[in-house]
Every structure is written in structure tokens, then in C-alpha cells.
Amino acid sequence: MNLAAHLPAHLPALQVVLPLLAAPLAVLLRSGNAAFVLVTAVAWAAFAVSLGLWQQTGAGAVISYAIGSWPAPWGIELRVDRLSAFVLVLVSGMAAIVLPYCRQSIEREIPKEQHYLFYAMFALCLTGLLGITITGDAFNVFVFLEVSSLSTYVLIALGRDRRALMAAYQYLIMGTIGATFIVIGVGLLYLSTGTLNLADIGARLPQVSGSRPVLAALAFLTVGICLKLALFPLHQWLPSAYTYAPSAVSAFLAATATKVSVYVLLRFYFSVFGESLLFDRLPLPEIMLLLSLAAMFIASALAIFQDDLKRIFAYSSVAQIGYITLGLSFGSESGLTATVVHLFNHGLTKGALFMLAGILVIVAGGTSLSRLSGIGKAMPLASFGIVLGGLSLIGVPGTVGFVSKWYLVLAALEQGQWWLVMAIVASSLLAVVYVWRFVEIAWFREPRADLPKDRRIPLSLQIPAGLLVAATVYFGLDTSFTVGSAAAAAEQLLGMNQ
Amino acid sequence: MSLAGHFSYWVTIFLMVAGLFILISRGNLIKKLVGLGIFQTSVYLLYIAPGKLIGGTAPILADNFTVYSNPLPHVLILTAIVVGVATLALGLALTVRIRETYGSIEEDEILAADLVDDAPAAEEKR
């Protein structure tokens, strides 16, 4: 049997199986270095697989992979289309970039004997996130969601501050409520349609559309998923979790975890329930619009008053999720394009920012703003990177943030909503304020006397962080990959139920 | 809508709301996990109860049986139970670690200890 010839057909299974196998192997190896090599290699392999899948779905083809050769409505199906391929590239790509950074970063934050367990958890988290994105089965979504969530709680609890424990506990409670709500929603859908395959549910739902169990399912799924994606006001778990987690974990989670939840929301809304139920018969756009605006303004305003750099970025994440759901609330193709583009762009930006914050921690000993005074003079390169990332959060032309906001504004104009354009610009001004706070403290104050003399940063930390900062600029100038993929994904998503 | 006919749903809803109430109203970390467990258990019932038909047998093809119960919900809930056990175990493990570092498992006492931590002097220690 020729292995190479069969490989392209089995890419969907490999996408999940590779990191899934890496996790127990990493535990068996019982050595931090060996586990690091294994999991990093697997993450890069997963990245290559996702690029292959992205290419295979390039012409709008939908890959359906029957696990164990059991055909789709009965067996579990893996399903890849433009949107899932794009999200897979983001998740596996971020894992591939963050992992080399992990080694030196956790060296300083986690006891040596726990390193191999860290990599095992990281591999499990990656498995869960990739699994959620690739599966075509509603119950499978829940199982993979819990695989990624449980490993995430452990990763957050590894933070060296004791408050990380409480952050992990609170996230566990909130996350489990969210996941249970999702199971309730899936259960009600199963009771109404008798199937668990997402595409099959979507096909059968019009017969029972608008019945009370279906509406209840929609409500449970919306609340459950919005808890996981930290839509305002369900975001309370996020700031502490991102602040006290180890730096590498913050970077990976901020770039991927909430983004995958947004993907789940899009999948359930547009592939299962269909936009005619959501946008013509229910006041869902209005609710989403209101919550998005609240996130954009209130979370940005809260970010201004935080005294810790990582906490500022965490609140800014909540605000940026507002932009993502704002695009969704339009229900139009251009709105969804903005959503999907911002999903990717914000992932890049926040990944870069949390990695750079992790570099500052090494020299400054913490990320509270009082410790960072004058850090711009002591560490010009890393601080400059943070400012570049901050410009992207604001949406300055030449960065990825501008691309997202441009498409968001276009979508708002298409709806004839001028006041929304003003709102987008006004909330960006709030971002200027919290980015400026960092600039003021980093450059216009004297460096602290207790900064260490030896400020060399290992290359394995500099290169991944630098790469992501470069990517936030590169994809801000050349948008053919991001906007092209997002537009195709939005078109396919809206075309599904017609 | 008959009360008796929807008996299993009433029990489900009662457990669901009772679990959520414990979760929200109690500050003790262990009690919260108990509430979470009850909340999750209600979902098991939501899945399993509608799968059972009175007089139905296991889905085995045989001439003298015509009514079958649906076995799929059982399988799904078996998975959900495993997830629930893992969540509970992790929650309890975190509680043990919190008890070791804070010396308390009451939420308000822990938050009060964090406020002391936030003072600049304590920052220097870490």
C-alpha cells in the first residue's frame, strides 16, 4: 500500500489524531525536553495538515470524512469547508508559533518536574480546539469543547501567582455552566430532529422550525456559546484567567480559544438554525448589536482603569470580541466577512501582545504598570512591538486591526447605519487611551532602579514574538489571504441554506 | 399539559434550577461543586428519559418485538458522565490547592486575601 498516495484523503483525521496521540506520549516520555520536541513537531505537522486542508477546500469544495467508514448521518463525520479550514490554519499556526516560545518561557514560570505535563496539556488543548473546528457532529462539539476546556483550566492553574488557582476555579465553574448549556441545547435539537449530524439537523429543522423546543435550544446554545466566547456581560472569567496564566498560555488562549467559540456560534447560527429563523423572525440582530456595542465601550473603558498590562490586554480582548459579534449581527455577507477577518486578525495581534508581555515579565518581574515604568528605555525592541500591536488594536492603517475595522465600517454603511460608523470610531478612541497609558509609563518615566543589568532575552522568545508582530503588519498590507479566505467563508456560510 | 405525563421533565427542571441556585448562592468552593454536579445530572435525565418507551425493548431485531427504546442517548450520556467526573475531579483538585495556598475554601475570605495581595508591598514578594 502506498502511504503517500492515501495521505491527502485522510488529512481530516490526522488533524485531530496527531495532537491527540502526542498528549499521552508526552506523559509517557516523562522528560520536559523530549515532550517539547514531540509536541512542537506535532504542532508543526498539524499546521502543515491544516494548510493542506485549506488548499483542498480552496475551490469551495466541502470535505466530508466518515470516521470508521460509517456514512454521515449515522456515523461521526469530520467536515471541512472554507470557514473551518481558515480557523484550523489560525489555531494550528498559533500553536506552532507559541510552542517554541514555551520552552524558555515556562522554564521561568513552572517547576522543572512539571514541564512534560505542561506539554501534554498543551497538546490536549490543541486537540480539543482543532476537534471543535473540524467535527460535523453536534455532540462531538461538546466532547471536544470539554477536552480543550479541562486542559485549559489546568494550564491556567499552572501560573506562578496563587491567584491563578482561583482564576482557574472560576473559569471551571463558568466554563462548565456554558458547556452544560450547550449540551442542553444539543439535546433539545436531538429530541426535535432525531439526528446529531450538524448538516442533517440543518436539513430537518425547517419542518419543526419555530417550535418551542427549537427556540429553547437556540436560547441555550446562544447563552452557552457566548459564555465560552466571553461576550459581554458573560466575560467575567476572562480577565483573571488571562492575567494569571503563564505567559505562553495567555498568548495561545487569547489567540485561539475564544475564536474557536466564535466559530461554533457561526456554525450553529448559519449552518443549523439558518438566517431566516434568526434574522427575520427573532430580534437576535438587535440583541447581538446591543451586546456588541456594550462590549466595545464598557470593556474598553474598563481596560483604561486597569493597573496591570496583561489585564489591560484581557479587557481589550473582551472589547475586540464585541467587534467580532458586531459583524455577525448584520447577518450580511460583508458583515460576516468582517467577523471572520477580525477573528484571524485579532488572534494574531493578541498572540503577539501577550508574548511580548511575557518577555517584559522576565526583565521587569511582573506586568503591573508600576513595575513597567521606563521599560521603553530598558527594552526598546519589545516595547516597540507592544506599541505596534497596540496600534493594531486601535485600527491604525498598515496594521491588521485597520483591515478588520475597514470591513466592519463597510458592512455598517451597507446597512445604512451611519451612527454605527461613529460608534466604531469612538470605541477605537478608547483603545488609543489605554495604549497611550502604556506608552506614557514606558517612555516618559524613569526606569526602576532594581531592573537587572543582564537584559538579554533568549532568541527562542524573541523570534516567535517578532514573527507575530511582523505578521500583524504584513497581513495589514497584503490582505489577499485573510480577506480572500474570509469572504469565501462568508459566502459559503450564507449559501448553505438556500 | 398533564403534570403526570411530563413527570420526568419536572424533575429535570427542578434539578437544573436547584443546581444553578446552589452554584450562585453558596460561597463555599465545595458546595459550589456540589451544585455544579446536580446541574449536570439534570442534563443526564433530560437525555435519557425521552429515549425510553414504555413497553419498549432493547433494539434487537426479533419477530415478537415491535417497540424499541432508543439506545443512543444512553451512549451519549455515558460520555457526558465521564466528562462530569473529570470536571468534578479537577474542580476538587483545584480546591485542595486553593486550601493549601490560601488556607480557606470560602470565596469571600479568598477574595479578601487577594485584596491584601494587590497592595504594592506584597507585589515585591513575587
Short mmCIF file of N, CA, C and O in Angstrom, two decimals, chain B residues 22-126:
data_model
loop_
_atom_site.label_atom_id
_atom_site.label_comp_id
_atom_site.label_asym_id
_atom_site.label_seq_id
_atom_site.Cartn_x
_atom_site.Cartn_y
_atom_site.Cartn_z
N ILE B 22 -27.71 26.64 43.87
CA ILE B 22 -26.61 26.35 44.82
C ILE B 22 -25.33 27.01 44.31
O ILE B 22 -24.59 27.64 45.06
N LEU B 23 -25.09 26.85 43.02
CA LEU B 23 -23.88 27.39 42.39
C LEU B 23 -23.75 28.89 42.61
O LEU B 23 -22.67 29.40 42.88
N ILE B 24 -24.88 29.59 42.49
CA ILE B 24 -24.83 31.05 42.57
C ILE B 24 -24.84 31.51 44.02
O ILE B 24 -24.15 32.46 44.39
N SER B 25 -25.62 30.81 44.89
CA SER B 25 -25.86 31.38 46.22
C SER B 25 -24.80 30.99 47.24
O SER B 25 -24.68 31.63 48.26
N ARG B 26 -24.03 29.93 47.00
CA ARG B 26 -23.08 29.47 48.02
C ARG B 26 -21.68 30.00 47.74
O ARG B 26 -21.25 30.05 46.59
N GLY B 27 -20.97 30.36 48.81
CA GLY B 27 -19.61 30.85 48.64
C GLY B 27 -18.56 29.80 48.91
O GLY B 27 -17.38 30.01 48.66
N ASN B 28 -18.99 28.64 49.43
CA ASN B 28 -18.05 27.56 49.74
C ASN B 28 -17.70 26.81 48.45
O ASN B 28 -18.58 26.39 47.71
N LEU B 29 -16.41 26.66 48.20
CA LEU B 29 -15.99 26.11 46.90
C LEU B 29 -16.48 24.68 46.71
O LEU B 29 -16.82 24.28 45.60
N ILE B 30 -16.53 23.88 47.79
CA ILE B 30 -17.02 22.50 47.67
C ILE B 30 -18.52 22.50 47.37
O ILE B 30 -18.99 21.75 46.50
N LYS B 31 -19.26 23.36 48.07
CA LYS B 31 -20.71 23.40 47.85
C LYS B 31 -21.01 23.83 46.41
O LYS B 31 -21.97 23.35 45.80
N LYS B 32 -20.21 24.74 45.90
CA LYS B 32 -20.39 25.14 44.51
C LYS B 32 -20.26 23.94 43.59
O LYS B 32 -21.03 23.77 42.64
N LEU B 33 -19.25 23.09 43.86
CA LEU B 33 -19.05 21.91 43.01
C LEU B 33 -20.22 20.94 43.14
O LEU B 33 -20.61 20.29 42.16
N VAL B 34 -20.80 20.86 44.36
CA VAL B 34 -21.98 20.02 44.54
C VAL B 34 -23.11 20.53 43.64
O VAL B 34 -23.77 19.76 42.93
N GLY B 35 -23.30 21.85 43.66
CA GLY B 35 -24.33 22.44 42.81
C GLY B 35 -24.08 22.15 41.34
O GLY B 35 -24.99 21.80 40.59
N LEU B 36 -22.81 22.26 40.96
CA LEU B 36 -22.45 22.00 39.57
C LEU B 36 -22.78 20.55 39.20
O LEU B 36 -23.31 20.27 38.12
N GLY B 37 -22.50 19.64 40.14
CA GLY B 37 -22.80 18.23 39.89
C GLY B 37 -24.28 17.98 39.70
O GLY B 37 -24.69 17.26 38.78
N ILE B 38 -25.12 18.61 40.56
CA ILE B 38 -26.56 18.44 40.43
C ILE B 38 -27.05 19.00 39.10
O ILE B 38 -27.86 18.39 38.39
N PHE B 39 -26.51 20.17 38.74
CA PHE B 39 -26.89 20.81 37.48
C PHE B 39 -26.58 19.90 36.29
O PHE B 39 -27.40 19.69 35.40
N GLN B 40 -25.38 19.30 36.31
CA GLN B 40 -25.00 18.41 35.21
C GLN B 40 -25.86 17.15 35.19
O GLN B 40 -26.23 16.66 34.12
N THR B 41 -26.20 16.65 36.39
CA THR B 41 -27.00 15.42 36.45
C THR B 41 -28.37 15.62 35.82
O THR B 41 -28.91 14.72 35.18
N SER B 42 -28.93 16.83 35.98
CA SER B 42 -30.25 17.08 35.41
C SER B 42 -30.23 16.87 33.90
O SER B 42 -31.20 16.42 33.31
N VAL B 43 -29.08 17.18 33.28
CA VAL B 43 -28.99 17.02 31.83
C VAL B 43 -28.99 15.54 31.44
O VAL B 43 -29.55 15.16 30.41
N TYR B 44 -28.40 14.69 32.30
CA TYR B 44 -28.42 13.26 32.00
C TYR B 44 -29.86 12.80 31.88
O TYR B 44 -30.22 12.04 30.97
N LEU B 45 -30.69 13.27 32.82
CA LEU B 45 -32.10 12.88 32.81
C LEU B 45 -32.81 13.41 31.57
O LEU B 45 -33.63 12.72 30.96
N LEU B 46 -32.47 14.65 31.20
CA LEU B 46 -33.09 15.26 30.02
C LEU B 46 -32.86 14.41 28.77
O LEU B 46 -33.73 14.29 27.91
N TYR B 47 -31.68 13.82 28.67
CA TYR B 47 -31.36 12.99 27.50
C TYR B 47 -32.00 11.61 27.61
O TYR B 47 -32.56 11.10 26.65
N ILE B 48 -31.86 10.98 28.79
CA ILE B 48 -32.21 9.56 28.91
C ILE B 48 -33.71 9.35 28.91
O ILE B 48 -34.22 8.44 28.24
N ALA B 49 -34.46 10.21 29.64
CA ALA B 49 -35.89 9.95 29.83
C ALA B 49 -36.66 9.84 28.50
O ALA B 49 -37.44 8.90 28.33
N PRO B 50 -36.47 10.76 27.54
CA PRO B 50 -37.26 10.63 26.31
C PRO B 50 -36.87 9.43 25.45
O PRO B 50 -37.62 9.04 24.57
N GLY B 51 -35.70 8.83 25.72
CA GLY B 51 -35.27 7.69 24.92
C GLY B 51 -36.00 6.42 25.28
O GLY B 51 -36.02 5.45 24.52
N LYS B 52 -36.64 6.42 26.45
CA LYS B 52 -37.30 5.20 26.93
C LYS B 52 -38.77 5.18 26.51
O LYS B 52 -39.49 6.14 26.75
N LEU B 53 -39.19 4.12 25.85
CA LEU B 53 -40.60 3.95 25.55
C LEU B 53 -41.16 2.91 26.49
O LEU B 53 -40.54 1.86 26.70
N ILE B 54 -42.33 3.17 27.06
CA ILE B 54 -42.90 2.19 28.00
C ILE B 54 -43.28 0.93 27.20
O ILE B 54 -43.96 1.00 26.18
N GLY B 55 -42.77 -0.21 27.65
CA GLY B 55 -43.00 -1.46 26.93
C GLY B 55 -41.97 -1.72 25.85
O GLY B 55 -42.00 -2.77 25.20
N GLY B 56 -41.07 -0.75 25.61
CA GLY B 56 -40.06 -0.93 24.56
C GLY B 56 -38.93 -1.82 25.05
O GLY B 56 -38.63 -1.88 26.23
N THR B 57 -38.30 -2.52 24.12
CA THR B 57 -37.18 -3.39 24.47
C THR B 57 -35.89 -2.81 23.93
O THR B 57 -35.90 -1.77 23.27
N ALA B 58 -34.82 -3.51 24.21
CA ALA B 58 -33.55 -3.13 23.59
C ALA B 58 -33.67 -3.32 22.08
O ALA B 58 -34.43 -4.18 21.63
N PRO B 59 -32.99 -2.50 21.27
CA PRO B 59 -33.19 -2.56 19.82
C PRO B 59 -32.55 -3.80 19.20
O PRO B 59 -31.54 -3.71 18.50
N ILE B 60 -33.14 -4.95 19.43
CA ILE B 60 -32.66 -6.19 18.83
C ILE B 60 -33.77 -6.71 17.91
O ILE B 60 -34.93 -6.80 18.33
N LEU B 61 -33.42 -7.00 16.67
CA LEU B 61 -34.44 -7.45 15.72
C LEU B 61 -34.91 -8.85 16.08
O LEU B 61 -34.13 -9.80 16.12
N ALA B 62 -36.21 -8.98 16.38
CA ALA B 62 -36.79 -10.29 16.67
C ALA B 62 -38.27 -10.20 16.34
O ALA B 62 -38.86 -9.11 16.37
N ASP B 63 -38.88 -11.33 16.00
CA ASP B 63 -40.24 -11.31 15.49
C ASP B 63 -41.26 -10.82 16.50
O ASP B 63 -42.21 -10.12 16.14
N ASN B 64 -41.12 -11.22 17.77
CA ASN B 64 -42.16 -10.88 18.73
C ASN B 64 -42.00 -9.51 19.39
O ASN B 64 -42.74 -9.18 20.30
N PHE B 65 -41.03 -8.69 18.95
CA PHE B 65 -40.90 -7.33 19.50
C PHE B 65 -41.08 -6.31 18.39
O PHE B 65 -40.52 -6.45 17.31
N THR B 66 -41.87 -5.29 18.64
CA THR B 66 -42.05 -4.25 17.63
C THR B 66 -41.71 -2.87 18.17
O THR B 66 -41.51 -1.94 17.41
N VAL B 67 -41.65 -2.70 19.49
CA VAL B 67 -41.40 -1.38 20.07
C VAL B 67 -40.01 -1.38 20.70
O VAL B 67 -39.70 -2.23 21.54
N TYR B 68 -39.17 -0.43 20.26
CA TYR B 68 -37.80 -0.40 20.76
C TYR B 68 -37.52 0.93 21.46
O TYR B 68 -38.02 1.97 21.05
N SER B 69 -36.68 0.88 22.49
CA SER B 69 -36.19 2.12 23.09
C SER B 69 -34.94 2.55 22.36
O SER B 69 -34.20 1.73 21.82
N ASN B 70 -34.69 3.87 22.37
CA ASN B 70 -33.54 4.41 21.66
C ASN B 70 -32.29 4.27 22.53
O ASN B 70 -32.24 4.84 23.62
N PRO B 71 -31.28 3.55 22.08
CA PRO B 71 -30.09 3.36 22.92
C PRO B 71 -29.09 4.51 22.82
O PRO B 71 -28.21 4.63 23.66
N LEU B 72 -29.23 5.36 21.79
CA LEU B 72 -28.20 6.37 21.55
C LEU B 72 -28.04 7.34 22.73
O LEU B 72 -26.91 7.63 23.13
N PRO B 73 -29.16 7.85 23.32
CA PRO B 73 -28.98 8.78 24.44
C PRO B 73 -28.15 8.19 25.58
O PRO B 73 -27.36 8.90 26.20
N HIS B 74 -28.29 6.88 25.81
CA HIS B 74 -27.50 6.27 26.88
C HIS B 74 -26.02 6.40 26.60
O HIS B 74 -25.23 6.71 27.48
N VAL B 75 -25.68 6.14 25.33
CA VAL B 75 -24.27 6.20 24.96
C VAL B 75 -23.74 7.62 25.10
O VAL B 75 -22.65 7.85 25.62
N LEU B 76 -24.56 8.58 24.64
CA LEU B 76 -24.13 9.99 24.74
C LEU B 76 -23.90 10.36 26.19
O LEU B 76 -22.91 11.00 26.55
N ILE B 77 -24.84 9.95 27.06
CA ILE B 77 -24.76 10.36 28.45
C ILE B 77 -23.62 9.65 29.18
O ILE B 77 -23.01 10.21 30.09
N LEU B 78 -23.31 8.44 28.72
CA LEU B 78 -22.13 7.77 29.27
C LEU B 78 -20.90 8.66 29.09
O LEU B 78 -20.09 8.84 30.00
N THR B 79 -20.79 9.26 27.90
CA THR B 79 -19.69 10.19 27.63
C THR B 79 -19.79 11.41 28.53
O THR B 79 -18.80 11.85 29.11
N ALA B 80 -21.04 11.94 28.65
CA ALA B 80 -21.22 13.15 29.45
C ALA B 80 -20.88 12.88 30.92
O ALA B 80 -20.36 13.75 31.61
N ILE B 81 -21.18 11.65 31.40
CA ILE B 81 -20.87 11.32 32.79
C ILE B 81 -19.35 11.33 32.99
O ILE B 81 -18.84 11.86 33.99
N VAL B 82 -18.63 10.76 32.02
CA VAL B 82 -17.17 10.76 32.12
C VAL B 82 -16.64 12.19 32.18
O VAL B 82 -15.79 12.52 33.02
N VAL B 83 -17.20 13.05 31.31
CA VAL B 83 -16.78 14.45 31.32
C VAL B 83 -17.10 15.08 32.67
O VAL B 83 -16.28 15.80 33.26
N GLY B 84 -18.30 14.76 33.21
CA GLY B 84 -18.70 15.32 34.50
C GLY B 84 -17.76 14.89 35.61
O GLY B 84 -17.38 15.70 36.46
N VAL B 85 -17.39 13.61 35.61
CA VAL B 85 -16.48 13.10 36.64
C VAL B 85 -15.13 13.81 36.54
O VAL B 85 -14.56 14.24 37.56
N ALA B 86 -14.63 13.98 35.30
CA ALA B 86 -13.34 14.64 35.11
C ALA B 86 -13.40 16.08 35.61
O ALA B 86 -12.48 16.56 36.28
N THR B 87 -14.51 16.76 35.30
CA THR B 87 -14.66 18.15 35.74
C THR B 87 -14.66 18.23 37.26
O THR B 87 -13.99 19.08 37.86
N LEU B 88 -15.44 17.32 37.88
CA LEU B 88 -15.53 17.33 39.34
C LEU B 88 -14.16 17.05 39.96
O LEU B 88 -13.75 17.73 40.92
N ALA B 89 -13.44 16.07 39.40
CA ALA B 89 -12.12 15.73 39.94
C ALA B 89 -11.18 16.92 39.85
O ALA B 89 -10.47 17.26 40.80
N LEU B 90 -11.19 17.59 38.69
CA LEU B 90 -10.31 18.75 38.51
C LEU B 90 -10.71 19.88 39.46
O LEU B 90 -9.85 20.52 40.08
N GLY B 91 -12.04 20.09 39.60
CA GLY B 91 -12.52 21.13 40.50
C GLY B 91 -12.08 20.87 41.93
O GLY B 91 -11.62 21.77 42.63
N LEU B 92 -12.19 19.60 42.37
CA LEU B 92 -11.78 19.26 43.74
C LEU B 92 -10.27 19.40 43.90
O LEU B 92 -9.79 19.89 44.93
N ALA B 93 -9.51 19.00 42.86
CA ALA B 93 -8.05 19.14 42.94
C ALA B 93 -7.66 20.61 43.09
O ALA B 93 -6.79 20.96 43.89
N LEU B 94 -8.35 21.47 42.31
CA LEU B 94 -8.07 22.91 42.42
C LEU B 94 -8.42 23.40 43.81
O LEU B 94 -7.70 24.22 44.40
N THR B 95 -9.54 22.89 44.37
CA THR B 95 -9.94 23.31 45.71
C THR B 95 -8.87 22.93 46.74
O THR B 95 -8.56 23.71 47.64
N VAL B 96 -8.30 21.73 46.60
CA VAL B 96 -7.24 21.30 47.52
C VAL B 96 -6.06 22.27 47.44
O VAL B 96 -5.54 22.74 48.46
N ARG B 97 -5.67 22.62 46.19
CA ARG B 97 -4.54 23.55 46.03
C ARG B 97 -4.87 24.92 46.60
O ARG B 97 -4.02 25.58 47.21
N ILE B 98 -6.12 25.36 46.41
CA ILE B 98 -6.52 26.67 46.94
C ILE B 98 -6.46 26.64 48.47
O ILE B 98 -5.96 27.56 49.12
N ARG B 99 -6.92 25.52 49.04
CA ARG B 99 -6.87 25.37 50.51
C ARG B 99 -5.42 25.42 51.00
O ARG B 99 -5.12 26.02 52.03
N GLU B 100 -4.52 24.79 50.24
CA GLU B 100 -3.10 24.77 50.65
C GLU B 100 -2.48 26.17 50.63
O GLU B 100 -1.71 26.51 51.51
N THR B 101 -2.83 26.97 49.61
CA THR B 101 -2.16 28.27 49.48
C THR B 101 -2.88 29.38 50.24
O THR B 101 -2.24 30.27 50.77
N TYR B 102 -4.22 29.33 50.29
CA TYR B 102 -4.95 30.40 50.96
C TYR B 102 -5.34 30.03 52.38
O TYR B 102 -5.69 30.90 53.17
N GLY B 103 -5.41 28.73 52.68
CA GLY B 103 -5.87 28.31 53.99
C GLY B 103 -7.37 28.46 54.19
O GLY B 103 -7.85 28.52 55.31
N SER B 104 -8.11 28.55 53.09
CA SER B 104 -9.56 28.70 53.20
C SER B 104 -10.21 28.22 51.93
O SER B 104 -9.60 28.21 50.86
N ILE B 105 -11.48 27.78 52.05
CA ILE B 105 -12.22 27.46 50.82
C ILE B 105 -13.50 28.28 50.76
O ILE B 105 -14.46 27.92 50.09
N GLU B 106 -13.54 29.41 51.50
CA GLU B 106 -14.67 30.33 51.41
C GLU B 106 -14.32 31.44 50.43
O GLU B 106 -13.29 32.10 50.59
N GLU B 107 -15.21 31.65 49.45
CA GLU B 107 -14.88 32.59 48.38
C GLU B 107 -14.58 33.99 48.90
O GLU B 107 -13.61 34.62 48.48
N ASP B 108 -15.39 34.47 49.88
CA ASP B 108 -15.19 35.86 50.33
C ASP B 108 -13.86 36.02 51.06
O ASP B 108 -13.19 37.04 50.93
N GLU B 109 -13.45 34.98 51.83
CA GLU B 109 -12.16 35.07 52.51
C GLU B 109 -11.01 35.09 51.52
O GLU B 109 -10.02 35.81 51.69
N ILE B 110 -11.14 34.29 50.45
CA ILE B 110 -10.08 34.25 49.45
C ILE B 110 -9.97 35.58 48.72
O ILE B 110 -8.87 36.11 48.51
N LEU B 111 -11.13 36.17 48.36
CA LEU B 111 -11.10 37.45 47.66
C LEU B 111 -10.52 38.53 48.57
O LEU B 111 -9.79 39.41 48.11
N ALA B 112 -10.82 38.44 49.88
CA ALA B 112 -10.25 39.42 50.82
C ALA B 112 -8.73 39.27 50.87
O ALA B 112 -7.99 40.26 50.90
N ALA B 113 -8.25 38.01 50.86
CA ALA B 113 -6.80 37.78 50.87
C ALA B 113 -6.16 38.34 49.60
O ALA B 113 -5.05 38.86 49.63
N ASP B 114 -6.88 38.24 48.47
CA ASP B 114 -6.35 38.77 47.21
C ASP B 114 -6.21 40.28 47.27
O ASP B 114 -5.26 40.85 46.73
N LEU B 115 -7.16 40.94 47.94
CA LEU B 115 -7.08 42.40 48.04
C LEU B 115 -5.82 42.82 48.78
O LEU B 115 -5.17 43.79 48.43
N VAL B 116 -5.47 42.04 49.82
CA VAL B 116 -4.24 42.32 50.54
C VAL B 116 -3.04 42.13 49.61
O VAL B 116 -2.11 42.92 49.59
N ASP B 117 -3.12 41.06 48.78
CA ASP B 117 -2.06 40.78 47.81
C ASP B 117 -1.83 41.93 46.85
O ASP B 117 -0.72 42.19 46.42
N ASP B 118 -2.95 42.59 46.49
CA ASP B 118 -2.86 43.62 45.47
C ASP B 118 -2.09 44.84 45.95
O ASP B 118 -1.64 45.66 45.15
N ALA B 119 -1.98 44.98 47.29
CA ALA B 119 -1.23 46.12 47.82
C ALA B 119 0.22 46.04 47.33
O ALA B 119 0.77 44.95 47.20
N PRO B 120 0.84 47.18 47.05
CA PRO B 120 2.15 47.20 46.40
C PRO B 120 3.22 46.41 47.16
O PRO B 120 4.06 45.78 46.54
N ALA B 121 3.16 46.41 48.50
CA ALA B 121 4.22 45.75 49.27
C ALA B 121 4.26 44.26 48.96
O ALA B 121 5.34 43.68 48.79
N ALA B 122 3.09 43.65 48.85
CA ALA B 122 3.04 42.22 48.61
C ALA B 122 3.52 41.89 47.20
O ALA B 122 4.02 40.81 46.95
N GLU B 123 3.38 42.86 46.28
CA GLU B 123 3.81 42.67 44.90
C GLU B 123 5.29 42.29 44.83
O GLU B 123 5.70 41.47 44.03
N GLU B 124 6.07 42.91 45.70
CA GLU B 124 7.52 42.74 45.62
C GLU B 124 7.93 41.30 45.88
O GLU B 124 8.93 40.84 45.38
N LYS B 125 7.13 40.60 46.69
CA LYS B 125 7.50 39.23 47.07
C LYS B 125 7.59 38.33 45.85
O LYS B 125 8.49 37.51 45.74
N ARG B 126 6.64 38.47 44.96
CA ARG B 126 6.56 37.55 43.83
C ARG B 126 7.57 37.88 42.76
O ARG B 126 7.46 38.84 42.07
#
